[in-house]
Structure formats: C-alpha cells, structure tokens
Coordinates of C-alpha atoms and ligand atoms in Angstrom, one line a residue:
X1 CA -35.7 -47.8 -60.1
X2 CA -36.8 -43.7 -60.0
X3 CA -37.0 -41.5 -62.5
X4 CA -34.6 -38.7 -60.9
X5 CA -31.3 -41.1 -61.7
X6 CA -29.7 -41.5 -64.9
X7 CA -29.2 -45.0 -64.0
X8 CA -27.1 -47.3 -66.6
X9 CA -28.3 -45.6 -69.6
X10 CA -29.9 -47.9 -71.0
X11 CA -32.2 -47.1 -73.7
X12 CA -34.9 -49.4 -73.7
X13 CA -38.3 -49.6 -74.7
X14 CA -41.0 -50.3 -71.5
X15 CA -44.6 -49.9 -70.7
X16 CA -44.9 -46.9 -69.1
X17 CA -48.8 -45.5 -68.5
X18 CA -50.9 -48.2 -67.4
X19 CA -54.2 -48.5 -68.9
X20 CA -55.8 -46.8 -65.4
X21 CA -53.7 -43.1 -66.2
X22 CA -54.8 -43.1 -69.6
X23 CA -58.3 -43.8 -69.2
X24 CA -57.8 -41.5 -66.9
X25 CA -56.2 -38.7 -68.9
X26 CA -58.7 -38.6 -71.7
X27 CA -61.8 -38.6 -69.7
X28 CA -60.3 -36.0 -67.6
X29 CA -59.8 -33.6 -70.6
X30 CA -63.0 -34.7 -72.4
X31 CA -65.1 -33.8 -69.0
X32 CA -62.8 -30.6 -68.1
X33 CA -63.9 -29.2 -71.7
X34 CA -66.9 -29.9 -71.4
X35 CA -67.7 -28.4 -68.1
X36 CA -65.6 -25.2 -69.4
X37 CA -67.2 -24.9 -72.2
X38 CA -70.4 -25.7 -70.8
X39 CA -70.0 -23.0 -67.7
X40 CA -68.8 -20.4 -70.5
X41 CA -70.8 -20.8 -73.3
X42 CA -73.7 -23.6 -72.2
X43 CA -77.6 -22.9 -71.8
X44 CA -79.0 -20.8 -68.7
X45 CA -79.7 -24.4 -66.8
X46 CA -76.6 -26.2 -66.7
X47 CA -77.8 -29.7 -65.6
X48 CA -75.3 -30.8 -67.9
X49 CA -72.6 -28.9 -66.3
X50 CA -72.8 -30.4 -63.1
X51 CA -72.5 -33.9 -64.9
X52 CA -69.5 -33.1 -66.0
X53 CA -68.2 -31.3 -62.9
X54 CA -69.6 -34.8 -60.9
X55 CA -67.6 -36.9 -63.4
X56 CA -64.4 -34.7 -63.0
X57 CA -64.4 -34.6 -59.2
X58 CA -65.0 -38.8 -59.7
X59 CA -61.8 -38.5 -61.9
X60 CA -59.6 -36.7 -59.4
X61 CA -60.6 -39.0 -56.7
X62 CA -59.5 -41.8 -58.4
X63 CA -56.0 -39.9 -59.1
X64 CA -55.4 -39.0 -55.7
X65 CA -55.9 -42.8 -55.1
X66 CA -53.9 -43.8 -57.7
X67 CA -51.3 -41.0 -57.1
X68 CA -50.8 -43.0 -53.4
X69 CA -51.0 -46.6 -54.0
X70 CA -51.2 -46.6 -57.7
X71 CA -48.1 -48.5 -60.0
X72 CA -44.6 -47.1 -61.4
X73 CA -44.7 -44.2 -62.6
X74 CA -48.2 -42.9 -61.7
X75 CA -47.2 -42.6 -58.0
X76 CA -46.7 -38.8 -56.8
X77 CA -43.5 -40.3 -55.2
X78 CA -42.5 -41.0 -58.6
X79 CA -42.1 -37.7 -59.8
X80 CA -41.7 -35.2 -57.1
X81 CA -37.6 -34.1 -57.9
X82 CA -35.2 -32.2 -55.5
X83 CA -34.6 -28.7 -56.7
X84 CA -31.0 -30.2 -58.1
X85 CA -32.8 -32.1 -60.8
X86 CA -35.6 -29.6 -61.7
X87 CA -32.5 -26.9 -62.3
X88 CA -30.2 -29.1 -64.3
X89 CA -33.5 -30.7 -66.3
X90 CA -34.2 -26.7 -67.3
X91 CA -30.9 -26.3 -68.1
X92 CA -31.2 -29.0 -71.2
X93 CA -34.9 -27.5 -71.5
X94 CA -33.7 -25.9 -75.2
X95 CA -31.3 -29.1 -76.2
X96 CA -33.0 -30.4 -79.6
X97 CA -32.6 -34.0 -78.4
X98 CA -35.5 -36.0 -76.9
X99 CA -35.7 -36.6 -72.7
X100 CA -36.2 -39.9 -72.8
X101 CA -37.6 -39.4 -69.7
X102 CA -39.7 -42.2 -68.0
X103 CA -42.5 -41.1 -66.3
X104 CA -43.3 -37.1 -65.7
X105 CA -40.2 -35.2 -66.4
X106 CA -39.4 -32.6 -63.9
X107 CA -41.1 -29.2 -65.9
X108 CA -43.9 -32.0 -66.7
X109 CA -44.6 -32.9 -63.0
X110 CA -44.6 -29.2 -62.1
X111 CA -47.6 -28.8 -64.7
X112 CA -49.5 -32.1 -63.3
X113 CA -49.5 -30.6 -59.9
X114 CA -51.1 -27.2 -60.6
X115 CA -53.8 -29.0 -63.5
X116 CA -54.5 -31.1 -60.7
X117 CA -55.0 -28.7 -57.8
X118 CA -56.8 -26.2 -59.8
X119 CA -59.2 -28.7 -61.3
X120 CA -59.8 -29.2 -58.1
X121 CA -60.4 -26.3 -56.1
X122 CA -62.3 -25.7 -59.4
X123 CA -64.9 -28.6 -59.1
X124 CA -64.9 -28.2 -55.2
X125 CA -66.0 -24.7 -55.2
X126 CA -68.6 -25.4 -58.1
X127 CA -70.4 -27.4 -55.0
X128 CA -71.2 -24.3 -52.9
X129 CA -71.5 -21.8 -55.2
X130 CA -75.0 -20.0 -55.9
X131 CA -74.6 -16.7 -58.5
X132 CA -78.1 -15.7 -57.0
X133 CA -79.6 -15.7 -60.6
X134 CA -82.6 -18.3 -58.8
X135 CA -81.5 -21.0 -61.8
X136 CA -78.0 -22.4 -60.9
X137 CA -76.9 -23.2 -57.7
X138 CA -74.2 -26.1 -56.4
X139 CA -75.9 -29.4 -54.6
X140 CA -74.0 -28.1 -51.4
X141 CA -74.6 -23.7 -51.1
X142 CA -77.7 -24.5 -48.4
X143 CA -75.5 -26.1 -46.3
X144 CA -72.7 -23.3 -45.6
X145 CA -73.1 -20.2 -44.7
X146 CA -73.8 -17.1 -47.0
X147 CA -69.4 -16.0 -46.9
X148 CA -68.8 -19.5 -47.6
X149 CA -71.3 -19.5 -50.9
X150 CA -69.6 -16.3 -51.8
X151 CA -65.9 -17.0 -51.2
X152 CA -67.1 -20.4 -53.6
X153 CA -68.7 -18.5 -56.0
X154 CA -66.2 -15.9 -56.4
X155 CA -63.0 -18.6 -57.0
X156 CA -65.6 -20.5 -59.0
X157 CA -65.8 -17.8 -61.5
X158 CA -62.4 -16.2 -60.9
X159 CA -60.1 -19.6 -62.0
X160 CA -61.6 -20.8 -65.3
X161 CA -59.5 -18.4 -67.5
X162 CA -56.1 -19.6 -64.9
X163 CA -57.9 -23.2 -66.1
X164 CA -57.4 -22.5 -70.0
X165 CA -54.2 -20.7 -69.3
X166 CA -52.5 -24.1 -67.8
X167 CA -53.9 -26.4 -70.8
X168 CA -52.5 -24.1 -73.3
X169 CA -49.6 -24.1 -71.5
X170 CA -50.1 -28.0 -71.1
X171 CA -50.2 -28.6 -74.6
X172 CA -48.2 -26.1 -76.0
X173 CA -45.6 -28.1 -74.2
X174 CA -46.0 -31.3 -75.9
X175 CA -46.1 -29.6 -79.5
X176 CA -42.4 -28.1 -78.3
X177 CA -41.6 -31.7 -77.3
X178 CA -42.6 -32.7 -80.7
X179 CA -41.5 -30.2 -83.0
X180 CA -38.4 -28.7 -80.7
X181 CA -37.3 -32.1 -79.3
X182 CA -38.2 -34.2 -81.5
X183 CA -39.9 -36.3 -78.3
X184 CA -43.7 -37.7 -78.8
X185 CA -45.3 -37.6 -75.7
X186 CA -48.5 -38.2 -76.8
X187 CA -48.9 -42.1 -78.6
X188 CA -47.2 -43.1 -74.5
X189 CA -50.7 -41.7 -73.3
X190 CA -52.9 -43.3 -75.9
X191 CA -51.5 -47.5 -75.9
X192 CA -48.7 -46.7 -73.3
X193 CA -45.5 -47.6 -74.7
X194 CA -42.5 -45.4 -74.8
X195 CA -38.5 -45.0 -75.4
X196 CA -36.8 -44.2 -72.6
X197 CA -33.1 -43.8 -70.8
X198 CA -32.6 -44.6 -67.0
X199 CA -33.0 -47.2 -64.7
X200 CA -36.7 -49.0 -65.0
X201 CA -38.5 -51.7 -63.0
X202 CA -37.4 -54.9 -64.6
X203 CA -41.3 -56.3 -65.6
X204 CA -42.2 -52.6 -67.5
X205 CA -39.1 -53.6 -70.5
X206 CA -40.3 -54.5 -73.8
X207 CA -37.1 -54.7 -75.1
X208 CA -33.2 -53.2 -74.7
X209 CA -32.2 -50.9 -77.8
X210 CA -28.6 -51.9 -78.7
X211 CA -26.0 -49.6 -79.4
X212 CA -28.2 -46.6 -79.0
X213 CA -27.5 -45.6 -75.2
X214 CA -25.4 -43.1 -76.0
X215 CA -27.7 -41.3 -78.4
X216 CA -29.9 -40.0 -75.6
X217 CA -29.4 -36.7 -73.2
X218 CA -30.7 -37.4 -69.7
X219 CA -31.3 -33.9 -68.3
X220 CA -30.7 -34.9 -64.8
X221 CA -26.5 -36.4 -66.4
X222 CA -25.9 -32.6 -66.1
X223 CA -26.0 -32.5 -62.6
Ligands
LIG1 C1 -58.7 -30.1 -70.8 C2 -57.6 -30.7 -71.4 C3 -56.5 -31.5 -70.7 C4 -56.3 -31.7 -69.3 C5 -57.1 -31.2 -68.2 C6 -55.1 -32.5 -69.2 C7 -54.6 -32.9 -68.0 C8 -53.5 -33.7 -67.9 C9 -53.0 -34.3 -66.6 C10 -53.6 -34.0 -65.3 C11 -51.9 -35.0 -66.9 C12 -51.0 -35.8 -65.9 C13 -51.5 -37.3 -66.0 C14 -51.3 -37.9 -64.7 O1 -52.3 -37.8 -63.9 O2 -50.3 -38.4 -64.4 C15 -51.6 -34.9 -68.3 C16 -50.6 -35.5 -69.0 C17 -50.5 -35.6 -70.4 N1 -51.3 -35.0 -71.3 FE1 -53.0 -33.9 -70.9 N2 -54.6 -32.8 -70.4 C18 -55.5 -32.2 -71.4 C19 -55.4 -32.2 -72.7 C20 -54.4 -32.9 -73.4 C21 -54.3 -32.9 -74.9 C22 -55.3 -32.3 -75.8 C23 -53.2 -33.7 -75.1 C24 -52.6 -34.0 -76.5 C25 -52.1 -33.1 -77.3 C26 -52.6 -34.1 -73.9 C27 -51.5 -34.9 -73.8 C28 -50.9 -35.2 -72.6 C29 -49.7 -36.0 -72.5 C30 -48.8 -36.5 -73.6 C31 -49.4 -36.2 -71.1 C32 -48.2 -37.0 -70.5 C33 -47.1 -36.0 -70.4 C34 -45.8 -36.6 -70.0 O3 -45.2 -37.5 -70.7 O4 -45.3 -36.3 -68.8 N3 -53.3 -33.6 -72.9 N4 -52.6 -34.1 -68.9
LIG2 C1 -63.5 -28.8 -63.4 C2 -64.8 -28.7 -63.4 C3 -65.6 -27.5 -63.6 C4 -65.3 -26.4 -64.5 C5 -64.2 -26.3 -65.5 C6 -66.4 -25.5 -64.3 C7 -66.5 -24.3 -65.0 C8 -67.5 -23.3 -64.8 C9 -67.6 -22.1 -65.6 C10 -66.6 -21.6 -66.7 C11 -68.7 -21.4 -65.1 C12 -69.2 -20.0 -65.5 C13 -68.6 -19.0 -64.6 C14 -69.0 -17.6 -65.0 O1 -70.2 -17.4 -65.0 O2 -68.1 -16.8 -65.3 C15 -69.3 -22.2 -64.1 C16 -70.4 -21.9 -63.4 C17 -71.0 -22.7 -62.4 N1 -70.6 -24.0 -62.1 FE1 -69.0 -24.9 -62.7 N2 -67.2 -25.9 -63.4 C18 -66.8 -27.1 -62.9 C19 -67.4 -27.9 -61.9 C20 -68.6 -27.6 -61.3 C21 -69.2 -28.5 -60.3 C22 -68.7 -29.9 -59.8 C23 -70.3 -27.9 -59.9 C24 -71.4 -28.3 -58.9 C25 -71.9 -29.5 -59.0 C26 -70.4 -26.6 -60.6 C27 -71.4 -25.7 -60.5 C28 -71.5 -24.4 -61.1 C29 -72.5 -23.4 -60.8 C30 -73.6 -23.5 -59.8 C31 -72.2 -22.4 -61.7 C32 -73.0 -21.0 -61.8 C33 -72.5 -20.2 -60.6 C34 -71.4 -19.3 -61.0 O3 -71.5 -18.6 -62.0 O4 -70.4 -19.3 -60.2 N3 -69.3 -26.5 -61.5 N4 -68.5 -23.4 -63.9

C-alpha cells in the first residue's frame, strides 16, 4: 500500500486527490499569485495583500494538518522516498512513457517540499516585516525587535523571485509530463481520478485495466 513499491503491477484506475488537496491546490495558487503579484506590482497600500498572504498562511496550516493525519496519498509519509528510489526514478526521468505514479512521484515530492517551505517562510516573514516607508507594515513588526523586523523584511523581499523560479519550474514540469511523457497530471488535480501502476489501498480503485499491466514503466522497477 505505498507509493515507493512497484507492487503487482496492476494498472488500475483509483481516486487519487481527495477533494480537501484539490481545493487546496487551486486556492493555494490563486492566493500565491495574487499576493505576488500584488507585493510586485499592487497599489502603495496593500490591504489587499495581506488578505491574500492571511488566506495563504490559512492554506498551509491546513496542509501541514492534512500532511499529518490527512488520507492516502496526501500524507508526507506518503511521499518521502529513500535516496534508492529518487535515483532510479531520475534514471527513467527522459523515458517517453507515462509514471503512472500514484501519489507525488519522487522529483514531484522534492518540488512540494520546497513550494511549501518557501511559501511559508514567505508568508511568515511578511508578518514582521516593516520597509519603513510609514504605509506598509506586517500585523506583527511592533512586537519583535528592530533585527528581527529587518532579518523579516530582508527574506521578505529577497525570496519572491526564488518563489516564481519554483512555479515555473513547477509547471514547466507538468507540460514535460504532458508533452514528453505523455502523462496528464493535471485533470487528477481538478475531479481527482487517475491511471496508475503499483499497489493501492483497496477502497481508492475504480476499476482494474486488463491486459494493460505491462504497458506501463514504474521508475522505481529499475531499482
Ligand atoms: C502559484 C501557483 C502554484 C502553486 C503555488 C502550486 C503549488 C503546488 C503544490 C504545493 C502542490 C502539491 C500539492 C500537495 O499539497 O500535495 C502542487 C501540485 C500540483 N500542481 Fe501546482 N501550484 C501552482 C500552479 C499550478 C498550475 C498553474 C498548475 C497547472 C498547470 C498546477 C498543477 C499541479 C499538479 C498537476 C499537481 C500535482 C502533481 C503530481 O501529480 O504530483 N499547479 N502544486
Ligand atoms: C505567500 C504569500 C506572500 C507573497 C507571495 C508575498 C509577496 C510580497 C512581495 C512580492 C512584496 C514586495 C517586495 C518588494 O518590495 O520587493 C511584498 C511586500 C510586503 N508584504 Fe508580502 N507576500 C506574502 C505574504 C505576506 C503576508 C502574510 C504579510 C503580512 C500580513 C505580508 C506583508 C508584506 C509587507 C508589510 C510588505 C512590504 C514590506 C516589504 O517590502 O518587505 N506579505 N510581499
């Protein structure tokens, strides 16, 4: 029942995202853009800004939640993979066949991490940080002391480019998926269903795909 094992091989099709990750997912990238784009771009008072940044730390709180007691394959347990697998999944990185992979795939759980952390050191700095321009300054900079307000301030204006950067990155990765591997990673994150090979809790299959077990590459077979 993990993702790192190639299992039987059975192809079959299963619910995969549960409707909590993918509410989660699109909010999080509507409210990361518009904070972004807001900080970068928005008017001298950014009211609006802090909205967003409140509603993105409110999403990662609820991932960190769901990451811990949260259902297959959401769980961080789910798709944290020895160095073995993450080698031998890079290895069948330029294969033109799809992963099949259920849940994060190894290169894909690498990415979640650092979204995740950065977001977040992101949003947590925006709290204390105070550019001394006597308009803008985080719910939290009176309460710390001047180093801490500019340590904050400093990271808060240092990672946004590092921020765009990773969801390039992000989805350049799924339009290799797509276009390289044939693999659509995206239609699993909108209504949750998806094709994959391995080992899967019983209650997530929709249905077996006959004959077609052998069509598939697991990464993690050429271990
Ligand atoms: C600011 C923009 C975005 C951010 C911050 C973001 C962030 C994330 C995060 C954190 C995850 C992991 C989900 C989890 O918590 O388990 C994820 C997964 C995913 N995202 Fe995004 N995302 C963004 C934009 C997009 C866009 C525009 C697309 C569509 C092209 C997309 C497609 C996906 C897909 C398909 C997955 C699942 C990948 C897999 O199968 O492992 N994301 N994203
Ligand atoms: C992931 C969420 C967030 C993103 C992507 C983001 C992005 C940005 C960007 C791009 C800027 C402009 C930086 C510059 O001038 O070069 C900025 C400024 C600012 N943000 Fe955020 N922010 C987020 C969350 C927050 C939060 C939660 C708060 C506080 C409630 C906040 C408070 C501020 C303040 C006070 C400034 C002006 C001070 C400065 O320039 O450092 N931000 N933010």
């Amino acid at each position: 029942m993990t993702n790192g094992s190639p299992g039987s091989g059975k192809l079959t099709r299963v619910r995969l995202w549960d409707p909590g990750i993918r509410l989660f997912h699109w909010a999080l990238a509507i409210c990361v853009a518009t904070a972004w784009f807001l900080g970068e771009f928005g008017p001298g008072i950014m009211t609006l800004h802090f909205y967003f940044g409140y509603a993105v730390i409110g999403l990662l709180v609820f991932r960190l939640i769901w990451g811990l007691v949260g259902p297959w394959p959401a769980r961080f347990r789910d798709f944290v993979y020895s160095p073995a697998t993450f080698i031998a999944y890079l290895r069948g990185i330029r294969a033109r066949t799809p992963s099949f992979w259920a849940g994060h795939n190894p290169m894909g759980a690498v990415s979640v991490f650092a979204l995740l952390g950065v977001l977040g050191l992101q949003a947590y700095t925006g709290l204390f940080s105070d550019p001394d321009d006597f308009i803008n300054k985080g719910p939290l900079a009176d309460s710390v002391s001047g180093s801490w307000v500019n340590w904050a301030t400093g990271w808060h204006n240092a990672l946004p480019p590092l921020i765009l950067l990773l969801v390039l990155l992000h989805v350049g990765s799924i339009v290799y998926y797509r276009v390289w591997k044939g693999e659509d990673l995206v239609t699993p994150m909108i209504h949750g269903k998806k094709t994959v090979l391995g080992d899967v809790p019983e209650d997530r299959i929709i249905e077996t795909i006959d004959g077609a077990a052998e069509t598939g590459t697991r990464h993690s077979d050429a271990a």
